[in-house]
Coordinates of C-alpha atoms in Angstrom, one line a residue:
X1 CA 13.9 46.0 15.7
X2 CA 16.5 45.7 18.3
X3 CA 18.6 42.9 15.6
X4 CA 19.3 46.1 13.1
X5 CA 22.4 47.5 14.5
X6 CA 24.8 47.0 12.3
X7 CA 25.3 49.1 9.4
X8 CA 25.5 47.9 5.7
X9 CA 29.3 48.5 4.4
X10 CA 30.3 50.6 1.6
X11 CA 30.0 49.3 -1.9
X12 CA 33.2 50.1 -2.6
X13 CA 34.5 47.6 0.3
X14 CA 36.7 44.7 -2.4
X15 CA 34.5 41.2 -2.2
X16 CA 36.0 38.4 -1.4
X17 CA 35.1 35.6 -2.7
X18 CA 32.3 33.8 -1.7
X19 CA 32.9 30.6 0.0
X20 CA 35.6 32.3 1.8
X21 CA 33.0 35.6 4.1
X22 CA 32.6 35.5 7.3
X23 CA 30.6 32.8 8.5
X24 CA 29.4 31.5 5.1
X25 CA 31.1 28.1 5.8
X26 CA 29.5 28.0 9.5
X27 CA 26.3 28.6 8.0
X28 CA 26.1 26.4 5.6
X29 CA 27.2 23.3 7.7
X30 CA 24.8 24.1 10.5
X31 CA 21.8 24.4 7.9
X32 CA 23.1 21.4 6.3
X33 CA 22.7 19.8 9.6
X34 CA 19.5 20.8 10.4
X35 CA 17.7 19.8 6.6
X36 CA 19.1 15.9 7.2
X37 CA 17.5 15.5 9.9
X38 CA 14.3 17.2 8.9
X39 CA 14.6 14.6 5.7
X40 CA 15.7 11.7 7.8
X41 CA 12.1 12.5 10.5
X42 CA 10.1 12.8 7.0
X43 CA 11.1 9.8 5.6
X44 CA 10.3 7.6 8.8
X45 CA 7.1 9.5 10.1
X46 CA 5.9 9.0 6.5
X47 CA 6.6 5.0 6.7
X48 CA 6.4 4.5 10.2
X49 CA 2.8 6.0 10.4
X50 CA 1.3 4.6 6.9
X51 CA 3.0 1.3 8.1
X52 CA 1.2 1.4 11.1
X53 CA -2.3 2.6 9.2
X54 CA -2.1 1.1 6.0
X55 CA -4.5 4.1 5.3
X56 CA -3.9 6.5 2.6
X57 CA -5.6 9.4 5.0
X58 CA -3.1 8.9 7.6
X59 CA -0.5 10.3 5.0
X60 CA -3.2 13.3 4.4
X61 CA -3.1 14.1 8.1
X62 CA 1.2 13.7 8.5
X63 CA 1.4 16.4 6.1
X64 CA -2.0 18.3 7.8
X65 CA -0.9 17.7 11.0
X66 CA 2.4 20.0 10.2
X67 CA 0.3 22.5 8.5
X68 CA -2.1 24.5 10.7
X69 CA -0.1 25.1 13.7
X70 CA 2.5 26.7 10.2
X71 CA -0.4 28.7 8.8
X72 CA -1.1 30.0 12.3
X73 CA 2.2 31.3 13.6
X74 CA 3.7 32.2 10.0
X75 CA 3.0 36.2 10.3
X76 CA 3.3 36.7 13.6
X77 CA 6.6 34.6 13.1
X78 CA 7.4 37.1 10.7
X79 CA 6.9 40.0 12.9
X80 CA 9.8 38.6 15.3
X81 CA 12.1 37.9 12.7
X82 CA 11.7 41.7 12.1
X83 CA 12.2 42.9 15.5
X84 CA 14.3 40.2 17.6
X85 CA 18.2 38.7 16.8
X86 CA 17.0 36.5 13.5
X87 CA 20.2 34.4 14.6
X88 CA 18.7 34.0 18.5
X89 CA 15.2 33.0 16.4
X90 CA 16.4 30.6 14.1
X91 CA 18.8 29.4 17.1
X92 CA 15.0 28.1 19.2
X93 CA 13.0 26.6 16.6
X94 CA 15.7 23.9 16.0
X95 CA 15.9 23.3 20.1
X96 CA 12.2 22.2 19.7
X97 CA 12.8 20.6 16.2
X98 CA 15.6 18.4 18.3
X99 CA 12.8 18.4 21.3
X100 CA 10.0 16.1 19.3
X101 CA 13.0 14.5 17.6
X102 CA 13.1 13.8 21.1
X103 CA 9.5 12.8 21.3
X104 CA 9.0 10.8 18.3
X105 CA 12.7 8.4 19.8
X106 CA 10.8 8.1 22.7
X107 CA 7.3 7.2 20.9
X108 CA 9.1 4.6 18.9
X109 CA 10.8 3.6 21.6
X110 CA 6.9 2.6 24.0
X111 CA 6.1 0.7 20.4
X112 CA 3.1 3.2 20.2
X113 CA 0.3 1.9 17.8
X114 CA -1.1 5.0 18.0
X115 CA -0.7 7.3 15.6
X116 CA -2.3 10.6 17.7
X117 CA 0.8 10.6 19.4
X118 CA 2.6 11.1 16.3
X119 CA 0.2 13.7 15.0
X120 CA 0.9 15.7 18.3
X121 CA 4.6 16.1 17.4
X122 CA 4.2 16.6 14.2
X123 CA 2.2 19.7 15.1
X124 CA 4.9 20.9 17.6
X125 CA 7.3 20.6 14.4
X126 CA 5.5 22.3 12.4
X127 CA 5.0 25.4 14.8
X128 CA 9.0 25.8 15.2
X129 CA 9.4 25.8 11.2
X130 CA 7.0 28.7 11.0
X131 CA 10.6 30.5 12.8
X132 CA 12.7 28.5 10.9
X133 CA 11.9 29.0 7.5
X134 CA 11.6 33.2 8.1
X135 CA 14.7 33.4 9.8
X136 CA 16.5 31.5 7.3
X137 CA 15.8 32.6 4.7
X138 CA 16.5 36.4 6.5
X139 CA 18.9 35.4 7.8
X140 CA 21.1 34.9 4.2
X141 CA 21.6 38.5 3.3
X142 CA 23.0 39.5 6.7
X143 CA 25.8 37.1 5.9
X144 CA 27.2 38.0 2.9
X145 CA 27.4 41.2 0.4
X146 CA 24.2 42.2 -2.0
X147 CA 27.0 41.8 -5.0
X148 CA 27.3 37.8 -4.0
X149 CA 23.2 37.2 -2.6
X150 CA 22.5 35.6 -6.4
X151 CA 24.9 33.2 -6.2
X152 CA 24.9 32.7 -2.3
X153 CA 20.9 31.4 -2.8
X154 CA 21.8 28.7 -5.8
X155 CA 24.6 27.5 -3.8
X156 CA 23.6 27.6 -0.2
X157 CA 19.7 26.0 -2.1
X158 CA 22.7 23.2 -3.8
X159 CA 24.3 22.3 -1.0
X160 CA 21.1 21.6 0.8
X161 CA 20.1 19.5 -1.6
X162 CA 22.6 17.0 -0.5
X163 CA 20.8 16.5 2.5
X164 CA 17.8 16.1 0.4
X165 CA 19.6 13.8 -1.7
X166 CA 20.9 11.4 1.6
X167 CA 18.5 12.2 4.2
X168 CA 15.8 10.0 2.5
X169 CA 18.3 7.2 1.7
X170 CA 20.3 7.2 5.3
X171 CA 16.9 7.3 6.8
X172 CA 14.6 4.1 4.8
X173 CA 18.6 2.6 5.6
X174 CA 18.4 3.3 9.1
X175 CA 15.1 2.3 9.8
X176 CA 15.7 -0.5 8.1
X177 CA 19.1 -1.0 10.6
X178 CA 16.9 -0.1 13.9
X179 CA 13.1 1.1 12.9
X180 CA 12.3 4.7 14.0
X181 CA 14.2 5.2 17.6
X182 CA 18.0 4.3 15.4
X183 CA 16.4 6.7 12.9
X184 CA 15.5 9.7 15.6
X185 CA 18.6 9.6 17.4
X186 CA 20.5 10.4 14.7
X187 CA 18.4 13.6 14.1
X188 CA 18.5 14.6 17.3
X189 CA 22.0 15.1 17.0
X190 CA 22.0 16.1 13.5
X191 CA 20.0 19.1 15.6
X192 CA 22.1 19.5 18.2
X193 CA 24.8 20.4 15.6
X194 CA 23.5 22.7 13.6
X195 CA 22.8 24.4 16.9
X196 CA 27.0 24.2 17.9
X197 CA 27.8 25.5 14.6
X198 CA 25.4 28.4 13.5
X199 CA 26.6 30.2 16.8
X200 CA 30.2 31.4 15.0
X201 CA 29.0 33.0 12.0
X202 CA 28.8 36.8 12.3
X203 CA 26.0 39.2 11.6
X204 CA 27.4 41.5 9.5
X205 CA 24.9 43.5 6.8
X206 CA 21.7 44.7 8.3
X207 CA 20.6 48.5 7.3
X208 CA 19.6 50.9 10.3
X209 CA 16.4 50.0 12.2
X210 CA 13.7 51.8 10.4
X211 CA 9.6 52.6 13.0
X212 CA 7.3 49.8 12.0
X213 CA 3.9 49.9 12.2
X214 CA 2.5 50.9 15.3
X215 CA -0.1 48.0 15.6
X216 CA 0.1 44.4 15.8
X217 CA -2.0 43.5 12.8
X218 CA -0.2 46.0 10.5
X219 CA 3.2 44.5 11.1
X220 CA 1.8 41.8 10.8
X221 CA 0.4 41.9 7.2
X222 CA 3.5 44.4 5.8
X223 CA 4.6 41.6 4.5
X224 CA 0.7 40.6 2.6
X225 CA 0.3 44.9 1.5
X226 CA 3.8 45.0 0.5
X227 CA 3.5 41.7 -1.7
X228 CA 0.3 42.4 -3.7
X229 CA 1.6 45.6 -5.1
X230 CA 4.7 43.6 -6.6
X231 CA 2.8 42.1 -9.0
X232 CA 6.2 40.6 -10.0
X233 CA 6.3 38.8 -6.7
X234 CA 3.1 38.3 -6.4
X235 CA 2.9 35.9 -10.0
X236 CA 6.5 34.0 -8.8
X237 CA 5.3 33.3 -5.0
X238 CA 1.4 32.0 -6.8
X239 CA 2.7 29.9 -9.5
X240 CA 5.0 28.1 -7.2
X241 CA 2.1 27.6 -4.7
X242 CA -0.1 26.0 -7.1
X243 CA 2.3 24.2 -8.6
X244 CA 3.5 22.5 -5.0
X245 CA -0.2 22.2 -4.3
X246 CA -1.5 20.4 -7.6
X247 CA 1.5 18.7 -9.3
X248 CA 3.4 17.7 -6.0
X249 CA 3.4 13.5 -5.4
X250 CA 6.3 13.1 -3.4
X251 CA 3.3 12.5 -0.4
X252 CA 2.1 9.5 -2.6
X253 CA 5.3 8.0 -2.9
X254 CA 4.9 5.4 0.0
X255 CA 2.1 4.1 -0.9
X256 CA 3.4 4.3 -5.3
X257 CA 6.7 2.6 -3.1
X258 CA 5.4 -0.6 -1.7
X259 CA 1.5 -0.9 -3.9
X260 CA 3.1 0.8 -7.3
X261 CA 6.9 0.0 -7.8
X262 CA 6.9 -2.7 -5.2
X263 CA 10.3 -1.4 -3.4
X264 CA 10.7 -1.0 0.2
X265 CA 12.0 2.1 2.0
X266 CA 15.2 1.9 0.5
X267 CA 13.3 2.3 -3.1
X268 CA 11.6 5.0 -1.5
X269 CA 13.9 6.9 -0.3
X270 CA 16.5 6.6 -3.4
X271 CA 12.5 8.0 -5.5
X272 CA 12.8 11.4 -2.9
X273 CA 16.4 11.6 -3.5
X274 CA 16.1 11.2 -6.8
X275 CA 14.2 14.4 -6.7
X276 CA 17.1 15.8 -5.1
X277 CA 19.1 15.2 -7.2
X278 CA 18.1 16.5 -9.8
X279 CA 17.6 20.0 -8.2
X280 CA 20.9 19.8 -6.4
X281 CA 22.7 19.6 -10.2
X282 CA 20.6 22.5 -11.5
X283 CA 21.9 24.0 -8.7
X284 CA 25.4 23.5 -9.1
X285 CA 24.7 24.7 -12.8
X286 CA 22.9 28.4 -11.2
X287 CA 25.6 28.9 -9.0
X288 CA 28.1 28.7 -12.2
X289 CA 25.8 30.3 -14.0
X290 CA 23.2 31.5 -13.6
X291 CA 20.2 33.4 -14.8
X292 CA 21.4 36.5 -16.7
X293 CA 18.2 37.3 -19.1
X294 CA 14.4 36.9 -19.4
X295 CA 13.5 35.0 -15.7
X296 CA 10.1 35.0 -16.0
X297 CA 10.0 33.2 -19.2
X298 CA 12.8 30.5 -17.3
X299 CA 10.2 30.4 -14.5
X300 CA 7.6 29.6 -16.3
X301 CA 9.3 27.2 -18.4
X302 CA 10.4 25.8 -16.2
X303 CA 6.9 25.1 -13.8
X304 CA 5.5 23.8 -17.5
X305 CA 8.4 20.6 -17.2
X306 CA 7.9 20.0 -13.7
X307 CA 4.5 19.5 -14.4
X308 CA 5.2 17.3 -17.1
X309 CA 7.4 15.1 -14.9
X310 CA 5.2 14.6 -12.6
X311 CA 2.5 13.3 -14.9
X312 CA 5.5 11.2 -16.6
X313 CA 5.6 9.6 -13.2
X314 CA 1.9 9.5 -12.2
X315 CA 1.8 6.5 -15.1
X316 CA 5.0 5.2 -14.8
X317 CA 5.2 1.1 -13.0
X318 CA 9.4 1.4 -13.6
X319 CA 11.4 1.8 -11.3
X320 CA 13.5 3.0 -12.9
X321 CA 11.5 5.6 -16.1
X322 CA 9.9 6.4 -12.4
X323 CA 13.8 7.8 -11.0
X324 CA 14.4 9.7 -14.1
X325 CA 10.6 11.1 -13.4
X326 CA 11.8 13.1 -10.0
X327 CA 15.3 13.9 -11.1
X328 CA 13.9 16.0 -14.1
X329 CA 11.3 16.9 -11.9
X330 CA 13.5 18.2 -9.4
X331 CA 16.0 20.3 -11.6
X332 CA 12.8 21.7 -12.8
X333 CA 12.1 22.5 -9.6
X334 CA 14.9 23.9 -8.4
X335 CA 15.4 26.8 -11.4
X336 CA 11.9 27.8 -10.2
X337 CA 12.6 28.4 -6.4
X338 CA 15.8 29.9 -7.6
X339 CA 14.0 31.9 -9.6
X340 CA 11.3 33.4 -6.5
X341 CA 13.6 33.7 -4.7
X342 CA 16.4 35.7 -5.5
X343 CA 13.1 38.0 -6.9
X344 CA 12.2 38.4 -3.7
X345 CA 15.7 38.7 -1.2
X346 CA 16.9 41.1 -4.1
X347 CA 13.5 43.6 -3.9
X348 CA 12.7 43.8 -0.4
X349 CA 14.5 45.8 2.1
X350 CA 16.1 44.4 4.8
X351 CA 13.2 45.7 7.2
X352 CA 10.7 43.3 6.1
X353 CA 12.5 40.6 4.9
X354 CA 11.3 38.8 7.7
X355 CA 7.7 40.1 6.7
X356 CA 7.8 39.0 3.5
X357 CA 9.6 36.3 4.2
X358 CA 7.3 34.9 6.0
X359 CA 4.3 35.2 3.3
X360 CA 6.5 33.5 0.9
X361 CA 7.0 31.0 3.5
X362 CA 3.0 30.6 4.6
X363 CA 2.3 30.0 0.3
X364 CA 5.1 28.1 -0.4
X365 CA 6.9 26.4 2.9
X366 CA 3.7 25.1 3.9
X367 CA 2.4 24.4 0.6
X368 CA 3.8 21.1 0.7
X369 CA 2.0 20.1 3.6
X370 CA -0.6 21.1 2.3
X371 CA 0.0 19.2 -1.2
X372 CA 0.6 16.3 0.7
X373 CA -2.8 16.7 2.4
X374 CA -4.3 17.3 -1.7
X375 CA -2.3 13.7 -2.7
X376 CA -3.6 12.2 -0.1
X377 CA -7.0 13.0 0.7
X378 CA -7.6 12.5 -3.2
X379 CA -5.5 9.2 -2.9
X380 CA -8.2 7.4 -0.3
X381 CA -11.0 8.8 -2.7
X382 CA -10.3 7.6 -6.3
X383 CA -6.6 5.8 -6.1
X384 CA -2.9 7.6 -5.5
X385 CA -2.2 7.0 -9.8
X386 CA -5.4 9.5 -10.8
X387 CA -4.6 11.3 -7.7
X388 CA -1.2 11.5 -8.9
X389 CA -2.8 12.1 -12.8
X390 CA -5.0 14.7 -11.7
X391 CA -2.6 17.1 -9.8
X392 CA 0.3 17.3 -12.3
X393 CA -2.8 18.3 -15.4
X394 CA -4.1 20.2 -12.9
X395 CA -0.4 22.4 -12.6
X396 CA 0.2 23.0 -16.7
X397 CA -3.5 24.4 -16.3
X398 CA -2.4 26.7 -13.6
X399 CA 0.8 27.8 -15.7
X400 CA -1.1 28.7 -18.4
X401 CA -3.5 30.6 -16.8
X402 CA -0.5 32.8 -15.2
X403 CA 0.9 33.6 -18.1
X404 CA -2.9 35.9 -19.2
X405 CA -2.9 36.6 -15.3
X406 CA 0.6 37.9 -14.9
X407 CA 2.4 39.1 -17.5
X408 CA 4.7 41.3 -16.0
X409 CA 5.9 38.6 -14.2
X410 CA 6.3 36.4 -17.8
X411 CA 7.8 39.6 -18.9
X412 CA 11.3 39.8 -16.1
X413 CA 14.4 40.1 -18.3
X414 CA 17.2 40.4 -15.4
X415 CA 16.6 39.8 -11.8
X416 CA 16.4 43.9 -11.1
X417 CA 13.2 44.2 -12.7
X418 CA 11.7 43.2 -9.5
X419 CA 12.9 46.4 -7.7

């Protein structure tokens, strides 16, 4: 485990304000640039593929092309993150994602009307993301002290929503101005900026290295075994998983924008940005106030609100109402993400963070792509509106079931209860 070479500072060391922590601001800016690139690329690829095919199943394959390599590589990626430099792994993953933007740029410049090339690039992009997620999640506790980790998570999540808000809007505008080639050029520039901004970030808070499991299989599955015997964490991860898998409507937004709400790519970008606006506002609130008590119950309420908001969106034919529903869904989702992420980070020892976060990404991060496949395929079979309705009702059913299956999660009061 070559990365675990620094020791944790003394608990008596005085804390400086979070924004003055060495490297924290540069880390935020580097991640912000990368998220900008991913958000712009996501909106442009979805619009471009649907524009070429006019087939909802094509949107399903956009999610599946990224999901399959990610799900295959996440567990080995978590092992790599725990054994080698997390910062270096993150840099290499961004290099590959920048290469994907360059390949998409080439396809656009060549005027490709075949979606197979886009799917191939997205598969490579999904493989790189398998390493990005665990590295990013495991790196933040190495940059800020434990006492400030919950605030750092909330601030980091809310700042990232700036890119999630402006990225889709910018992606729609760029596509309208110069097509995919202009948008992918900006994505490439963002990934290059992210690499340079990450260079000066110091790694200060790492526990002493411990002996890892003897075989690769044991190392890969250590995160699964750990979560299996932590019912609070298992409940939080699985609740979020099924909420996103069943209730997510992001994959249906291009269809709703064109055929239900009758807006262009700018309207599509606005719908995706509304989700992020709600998350940003809630993230800023959580960064200031936080959740002090009844964390488990708050998470269940948040996922319930998420399902109801998506159900309102499913029935809506008014653009302003759809925007409001996405705003509420984004705020509710931020609460769920905040509770889940804080529970995982505070309950997991540093030498296992890569593998535990890899499992978290396996169930949560990849569920976005699998959820897109679910939504796209159901839209092809039943239509976009029935697909959105069925998914939202499914989310509410999952909340009811999880209240009974995971009573320990519902009873969590303070975050330290997860230890």
